[in-house]
Coordinates of C-alpha atoms and ligand atoms in Angstrom, one line a residue:
X1 CA -71.5 -43.5 50.1
X2 CA -72.2 -43.0 53.8
X3 CA -72.9 -39.5 54.9
X4 CA -70.4 -37.8 57.2
X5 CA -70.9 -35.1 59.8
X6 CA -68.7 -32.3 58.5
X7 CA -67.8 -29.8 61.3
X8 CA -66.0 -27.7 58.7
X9 CA -69.2 -26.6 56.9
X10 CA -69.9 -24.0 59.5
X11 CA -66.5 -23.7 61.1
X12 CA -67.9 -25.3 64.3
X13 CA -65.5 -24.7 67.1
X14 CA -66.0 -27.8 69.3
X15 CA -63.7 -26.6 72.1
X16 CA -66.3 -23.9 73.1
X17 CA -68.7 -26.7 74.0
X18 CA -66.4 -27.8 76.8
X19 CA -66.0 -24.4 78.4
X20 CA -69.1 -25.0 80.5
X21 CA -68.9 -28.8 81.1
X22 CA -66.2 -29.3 83.7
X23 CA -68.0 -32.1 85.4
X24 CA -68.5 -34.2 82.2
X25 CA -65.0 -33.5 81.1
X26 CA -63.4 -34.7 84.4
X27 CA -65.8 -37.6 84.6
X28 CA -64.7 -38.9 81.2
X29 CA -61.0 -38.3 81.8
X30 CA -61.2 -40.1 85.1
X31 CA -62.7 -43.2 83.6
X32 CA -60.4 -43.3 80.5
X33 CA -57.3 -42.5 82.7
X34 CA -58.1 -45.7 84.7
X35 CA -58.5 -47.8 81.6
X36 CA -55.3 -46.5 79.8
X37 CA -53.1 -46.7 82.9
X38 CA -53.1 -50.4 82.5
X39 CA -52.2 -50.3 78.8
X40 CA -49.0 -50.1 76.8
X41 CA -48.2 -50.1 73.1
X42 CA -46.9 -48.3 70.0
X43 CA -49.5 -47.0 67.4
X44 CA -52.7 -45.7 68.9
X45 CA -55.6 -44.0 67.2
X46 CA -58.1 -41.5 68.7
X47 CA -60.9 -41.5 66.1
X48 CA -62.7 -38.2 65.9
X49 CA -60.2 -36.9 68.4
X50 CA -60.8 -33.3 67.4
X51 CA -58.6 -30.8 69.3
X52 CA -57.1 -33.5 71.5
X53 CA -59.3 -33.0 74.6
X54 CA -58.7 -36.6 75.7
X55 CA -55.1 -37.0 74.6
X56 CA -53.7 -36.7 78.2
X57 CA -55.5 -40.0 79.1
X58 CA -53.6 -42.2 76.6
X59 CA -50.5 -40.2 75.7
X60 CA -48.2 -41.9 78.2
X61 CA -49.4 -45.4 77.4
X62 CA -48.7 -45.4 73.7
X63 CA -45.5 -44.3 72.0
X64 CA -47.1 -43.3 68.7
X65 CA -50.5 -41.7 69.2
X66 CA -52.5 -40.4 66.2
X67 CA -55.6 -38.1 66.2
X68 CA -57.8 -38.8 63.2
X69 CA -60.6 -36.4 62.5
X70 CA -62.8 -35.5 59.5
X71 CA -62.5 -31.8 60.4
X72 CA -59.4 -30.6 58.7
X73 CA -59.9 -27.1 60.0
X74 CA -60.1 -28.2 63.6
X75 CA -56.8 -30.0 63.2
X76 CA -55.1 -27.1 61.4
X77 CA -56.3 -24.6 63.9
X78 CA -55.2 -26.6 66.9
X79 CA -52.0 -28.1 65.5
X80 CA -49.6 -25.8 67.3
X81 CA -51.3 -26.0 70.7
X82 CA -51.7 -29.8 70.6
X83 CA -48.1 -30.3 69.4
X84 CA -46.7 -28.1 72.2
X85 CA -48.4 -30.1 74.9
X86 CA -48.0 -33.6 73.2
X87 CA -44.9 -33.4 70.9
X88 CA -45.2 -37.1 69.8
X89 CA -48.8 -36.8 68.5
X90 CA -49.6 -37.1 64.8
X91 CA -52.7 -35.6 63.3
X92 CA -54.5 -36.8 60.2
X93 CA -57.7 -35.6 58.4
X94 CA -59.6 -38.6 57.3
X95 CA -62.9 -40.4 57.3
X96 CA -63.4 -43.1 60.0
X97 CA -65.1 -45.3 57.3
X98 CA -62.0 -45.1 55.0
X99 CA -58.8 -44.8 56.9
X100 CA -55.4 -44.2 55.2
X101 CA -53.5 -46.9 57.2
X102 CA -52.0 -50.3 56.4
X103 CA -53.8 -53.4 57.7
X104 CA -52.8 -54.4 61.3
X105 CA -51.2 -51.2 62.3
X106 CA -52.7 -50.3 65.6
X107 CA -52.2 -51.6 69.1
X108 CA -54.9 -49.4 70.6
X109 CA -57.8 -47.2 69.7
X110 CA -60.4 -44.9 71.2
X111 CA -63.7 -43.3 70.1
X112 CA -65.5 -40.8 72.4
X113 CA -68.6 -38.8 71.5
X114 CA -68.3 -39.7 67.8
X115 CA -70.5 -42.9 67.4
X116 CA -73.6 -40.7 67.4
X117 CA -72.3 -39.4 64.0
X118 CA -71.7 -42.9 62.7
X119 CA -75.0 -44.1 61.1
X120 CA -73.5 -47.4 60.0
X121 CA -71.5 -48.8 63.0
X122 CA -71.1 -52.2 61.2
X123 CA -69.3 -50.6 58.3
X124 CA -67.1 -48.5 60.6
X125 CA -66.1 -51.6 62.7
X126 CA -65.2 -53.5 59.5
X127 CA -62.7 -50.7 58.6
X128 CA -61.5 -50.4 62.2
X129 CA -60.8 -54.2 62.3
X130 CA -58.7 -53.9 59.2
X131 CA -56.3 -51.3 60.7
X132 CA -56.1 -52.8 64.2
X133 CA -54.1 -56.0 64.8
X134 CA -54.9 -59.2 66.5
X135 CA -55.1 -58.8 70.3
X136 CA -55.2 -55.0 70.1
X137 CA -57.5 -53.1 72.4
X138 CA -60.2 -50.6 71.5
X139 CA -62.3 -48.4 73.8
X140 CA -65.8 -47.4 72.6
X141 CA -67.8 -44.6 74.3
X142 CA -71.3 -43.8 73.0
X143 CA -74.5 -42.0 74.0
X144 CA -76.7 -44.5 75.7
X145 CA -80.3 -44.5 74.3
X146 CA -81.8 -46.1 77.4
X147 CA -80.2 -44.0 80.1
X148 CA -82.2 -43.4 83.3
X149 CA -83.5 -40.0 82.3
X150 CA -84.6 -41.1 78.8
X151 CA -86.1 -44.3 80.1
X152 CA -88.2 -42.4 82.7
X153 CA -89.3 -40.0 80.1
X154 CA -90.4 -42.8 77.8
X155 CA -92.3 -44.5 80.7
X156 CA -94.0 -41.3 81.6
X157 CA -95.2 -40.9 77.9
X158 CA -96.2 -44.6 77.8
X159 CA -93.8 -44.9 74.9
X160 CA -92.7 -48.6 75.3
X161 CA -91.5 -48.8 71.7
X162 CA -88.6 -46.6 72.9
X163 CA -87.0 -49.6 74.6
X164 CA -86.4 -51.5 71.4
X165 CA -82.7 -52.1 70.4
X166 CA -83.0 -49.8 67.3
X167 CA -80.9 -46.6 67.1
X168 CA -82.7 -43.5 68.3
X169 CA -82.3 -40.4 66.0
X170 CA -82.0 -37.4 68.3
X171 CA -84.4 -34.5 67.6
X172 CA -82.2 -32.1 65.6
X173 CA -83.8 -29.0 66.9
X174 CA -81.2 -28.7 69.6
X175 CA -78.2 -30.5 68.0
X176 CA -76.4 -28.8 65.2
X177 CA -73.0 -30.5 65.4
X178 CA -71.7 -30.5 61.9
X179 CA -75.0 -29.5 60.3
X180 CA -76.8 -26.3 59.3
X181 CA -79.3 -25.0 61.8
X182 CA -82.6 -26.7 61.2
X183 CA -81.1 -29.5 59.0
X184 CA -81.3 -33.1 60.0
X185 CA -78.0 -34.0 61.7
X186 CA -76.5 -37.5 61.9
X187 CA -77.1 -37.9 65.6
X188 CA -77.9 -41.3 67.0
X189 CA -78.2 -42.6 70.5
X190 CA -77.5 -46.3 70.6
X191 CA -78.8 -49.1 72.8
X192 CA -75.8 -50.8 74.6
X193 CA -77.0 -54.2 73.3
X194 CA -77.0 -52.8 69.7
X195 CA -73.4 -51.6 70.0
X196 CA -72.3 -54.8 71.7
X197 CA -73.7 -56.9 68.9
X198 CA -72.1 -54.7 66.2
X199 CA -68.7 -54.9 68.0
X200 CA -68.9 -58.7 68.6
X201 CA -69.9 -59.5 65.1
X202 CA -66.8 -57.8 63.9
X203 CA -64.4 -59.6 66.3
X204 CA -64.3 -57.1 69.1
X205 CA -64.8 -59.0 72.4
X206 CA -66.2 -57.0 75.3
X207 CA -63.7 -57.0 78.2
X208 CA -65.6 -54.5 80.4
X209 CA -68.5 -52.2 80.5
X210 CA -68.5 -48.9 82.4
X211 CA -70.3 -45.6 82.4
X212 CA -69.8 -42.0 83.1
X213 CA -71.6 -38.6 83.6
X214 CA -74.2 -40.4 85.9
X215 CA -75.2 -37.0 87.3
X216 CA -75.6 -35.0 84.1
X217 CA -78.8 -33.4 85.4
X218 CA -78.8 -29.5 85.3
X219 CA -80.5 -29.1 88.7
X220 CA -78.0 -31.5 90.4
X221 CA -75.1 -29.7 88.8
X222 CA -76.4 -26.4 90.2
X223 CA -77.1 -27.6 93.7
X224 CA -74.1 -29.8 94.3
X225 CA -71.2 -28.1 92.6
X226 CA -68.5 -29.8 90.6
X227 CA -66.4 -31.0 93.5
X228 CA -69.1 -33.0 95.3
X229 CA -70.6 -34.0 92.0
X230 CA -67.3 -35.6 91.0
X231 CA -66.9 -37.5 94.3
X232 CA -70.3 -39.1 93.8
X233 CA -69.5 -39.7 90.1
X234 CA -66.4 -41.7 90.9
X235 CA -68.3 -43.8 93.4
X236 CA -71.1 -44.4 90.8
X237 CA -68.5 -45.3 88.2
X238 CA -67.4 -48.1 90.5
X239 CA -70.8 -49.3 91.9
X240 CA -73.1 -48.9 88.8
X241 CA -70.8 -49.8 85.9
X242 CA -72.7 -52.8 84.7
X243 CA -76.1 -51.0 84.5
X244 CA -77.7 -49.1 81.6
X245 CA -78.3 -46.0 83.8
X246 CA -75.6 -43.5 82.6
X247 CA -76.0 -41.3 79.6
X248 CA -72.6 -42.3 78.4
X249 CA -71.5 -46.0 78.2
X250 CA -68.0 -47.2 77.6
X251 CA -67.0 -50.7 76.3
X252 CA -63.4 -51.8 76.6
X253 CA -62.8 -54.4 73.9
X254 CA -60.1 -56.7 72.6
X255 CA -59.9 -57.6 69.0
X256 CA -59.6 -61.2 67.8
X257 CA -58.8 -61.7 64.2
X258 CA -57.2 -64.4 62.1
X259 CA -53.8 -62.9 61.5
X260 CA -50.5 -63.8 63.1
X261 CA -49.1 -60.3 62.7
X262 CA -48.5 -58.4 65.9
X263 CA -47.6 -54.8 66.5
X264 CA -46.2 -52.6 63.7
X265 CA -42.6 -51.8 64.7
X266 CA -42.1 -48.9 62.3
X267 CA -42.3 -45.5 64.0
X268 CA -42.4 -43.4 60.9
X269 CA -45.9 -42.1 60.0
X270 CA -45.3 -42.3 56.3
X271 CA -44.6 -46.0 56.6
X272 CA -48.1 -46.8 57.9
X273 CA -49.9 -44.6 55.4
X274 CA -51.6 -46.1 52.3
X275 CA -54.3 -44.7 49.9
X276 CA -57.7 -44.8 51.7
X277 CA -59.4 -45.4 48.3
X278 CA -57.6 -48.4 46.9
X279 CA -55.0 -49.2 49.7
X280 CA -52.2 -48.6 47.0
X281 CA -48.7 -47.6 48.0
X282 CA -48.1 -43.8 48.2
X283 CA -45.1 -42.0 46.8
X284 CA -44.3 -38.9 48.9
X285 CA -42.8 -35.8 47.4
X286 CA -42.7 -32.8 49.7
X287 CA -46.2 -32.1 50.9
X288 CA -47.9 -34.4 48.4
X289 CA -48.6 -38.1 48.3
X290 CA -49.4 -39.9 45.1
X291 CA -51.1 -43.2 44.8
X292 CA -49.8 -45.4 42.1
X293 CA -52.9 -47.6 42.3
X294 CA -55.7 -45.1 41.6
X295 CA -53.7 -42.1 40.6
X296 CA -55.1 -39.9 43.3
X297 CA -53.0 -37.2 45.0
X298 CA -53.3 -36.2 48.6
X299 CA -51.8 -33.0 50.1
X300 CA -50.6 -31.8 53.4
X301 CA -51.7 -28.3 54.2
X302 CA -50.9 -26.2 57.3
X303 CA -49.2 -29.3 58.8
X304 CA -52.1 -31.7 58.3
X305 CA -52.4 -34.5 55.7
X306 CA -55.8 -34.5 54.0
X307 CA -56.8 -38.1 53.3
X308 CA -60.6 -37.5 53.4
X309 CA -62.6 -39.5 51.0
X310 CA -66.3 -40.2 51.1
Ligands
SAM401 C1 -68.5 -34.3 69.3 S1 -66.9 -34.3 68.6 C2 -65.9 -35.4 69.8 C3 -64.5 -35.0 69.8 C4 -63.6 -35.8 70.8 N1 -63.7 -37.2 70.6 C5 -64.0 -35.5 72.2 O1 -64.7 -36.3 72.9 O2 -63.6 -34.4 72.7 C6 -67.1 -35.4 67.2 C7 -65.9 -35.4 66.3 O3 -66.0 -36.5 65.4 C8 -65.6 -36.1 64.1 N2 -66.2 -37.0 63.1 C9 -67.5 -37.1 62.9 N3 -67.7 -38.0 61.9 C10 -66.5 -38.5 61.5 C11 -66.0 -39.4 60.6 N4 -66.8 -40.1 59.8 N5 -64.6 -39.6 60.5 C12 -63.8 -38.9 61.3 N6 -64.2 -38.0 62.2 C13 -65.5 -37.8 62.3 C14 -66.0 -34.6 64.0 O4 -65.3 -33.9 63.0 C15 -65.7 -34.1 65.5 O5 -64.5 -33.6 65.6
ZN402 ZN1 -55.3 -45.3 45.5

C-alpha cells in the first residue's frame, strides 16, 4: 500500500492558499492555456484537480472533463460552485494510484502541484498509462528540486550531494498539506531528469519542456508588483523554457502504447467507470455501485462518487 496525502484529515481548505498568490496562479494559467489551446478531444482528466482552480485552461478543449481528487470533502464542498461555472465537468473522489476507469479512456490529462504528494511516480504512471489511450496527451507539472534558488543555496552550503537525481524530501516544518502539524508529510521535489526518466520508461514521450513562476521570490514580488512581474514572467516562459531554473517545471507528453484503440466515444460517465480494486463491471442502483468481481460497494454522497481505495 502506498501512502496518500489525505487533505480531509484536517479539513484543509486549499483554496485559501491561493488568496495571496495571484502571480503564481496567473503564471500557471498562462502557460497551461497556451498548451491546451492547441488541443482537442473527449475525455480529459485533471488528477488532484481539487476545487477546479485550473479548469478554465482545458475546459473548452475537451468535451468530457473530469476532476479526480482524493479529497472527497473538497469536491463535495465545491461541487455547486464548480458545476455552475463548468456545467460539463464530472467530479470523482479516487486515488491516483487506483483509478476507477476503463483502460484506454482518456484523450488528455493534467497534473499540477500534486506530484510532490506522489512518492512512487513509477507506480502512478503505470496506472495513468492504463487509463489513457495510445497517442493521448498528458501534461505533468512538478516542483523542480534544482531550481535556481535551491541550487544557489546548495552551492552556498557546499552541499554538492544536493545535485543528485534523487527526490528531495522537503522539510516538513513549513509544509502541512494533508498532514498533521509536525508530522512528516509526503512532500517531494523532483529533479527534471528523474521525472523525465519515469515518464519515458512508462511510454510517455516528452514533446516539450517549459517552466513557470520564474520570479517566485518574495522581495521581487514586493518591489515589482503583479503586473510587471507577469510581463517578465511571460517573457521568461518563452526564453528560458529549456532550462532548470524555474521552481515549477512542466512536461508536455504524448503516450505511445501498444493498443489500436483510439478515443472512447461514450459520453456517459457510468460507461467509463469500473471497480478500481479489481477492474470488474459495476452495477448501478441509485447512488450505489456494486462490483460483481470483488463484491465491493461504492457510494455517491453529496453529488460525489467515492471510489477511494488505498
Ligand atoms: C496542492 S493541491 C493541488 C490542486 C490543483 N491541482 C491545483 O493546482 O490547484 C494537491 C491535491 O492533490 C490531491 N492528491 C494528493 N494525493 C492524491 C492521490 N494519491 N490521488 C488523488 N489526489 C491526490 C489532494 O487531495 C489535493 O487536492
Ligand atoms: Zn471489484
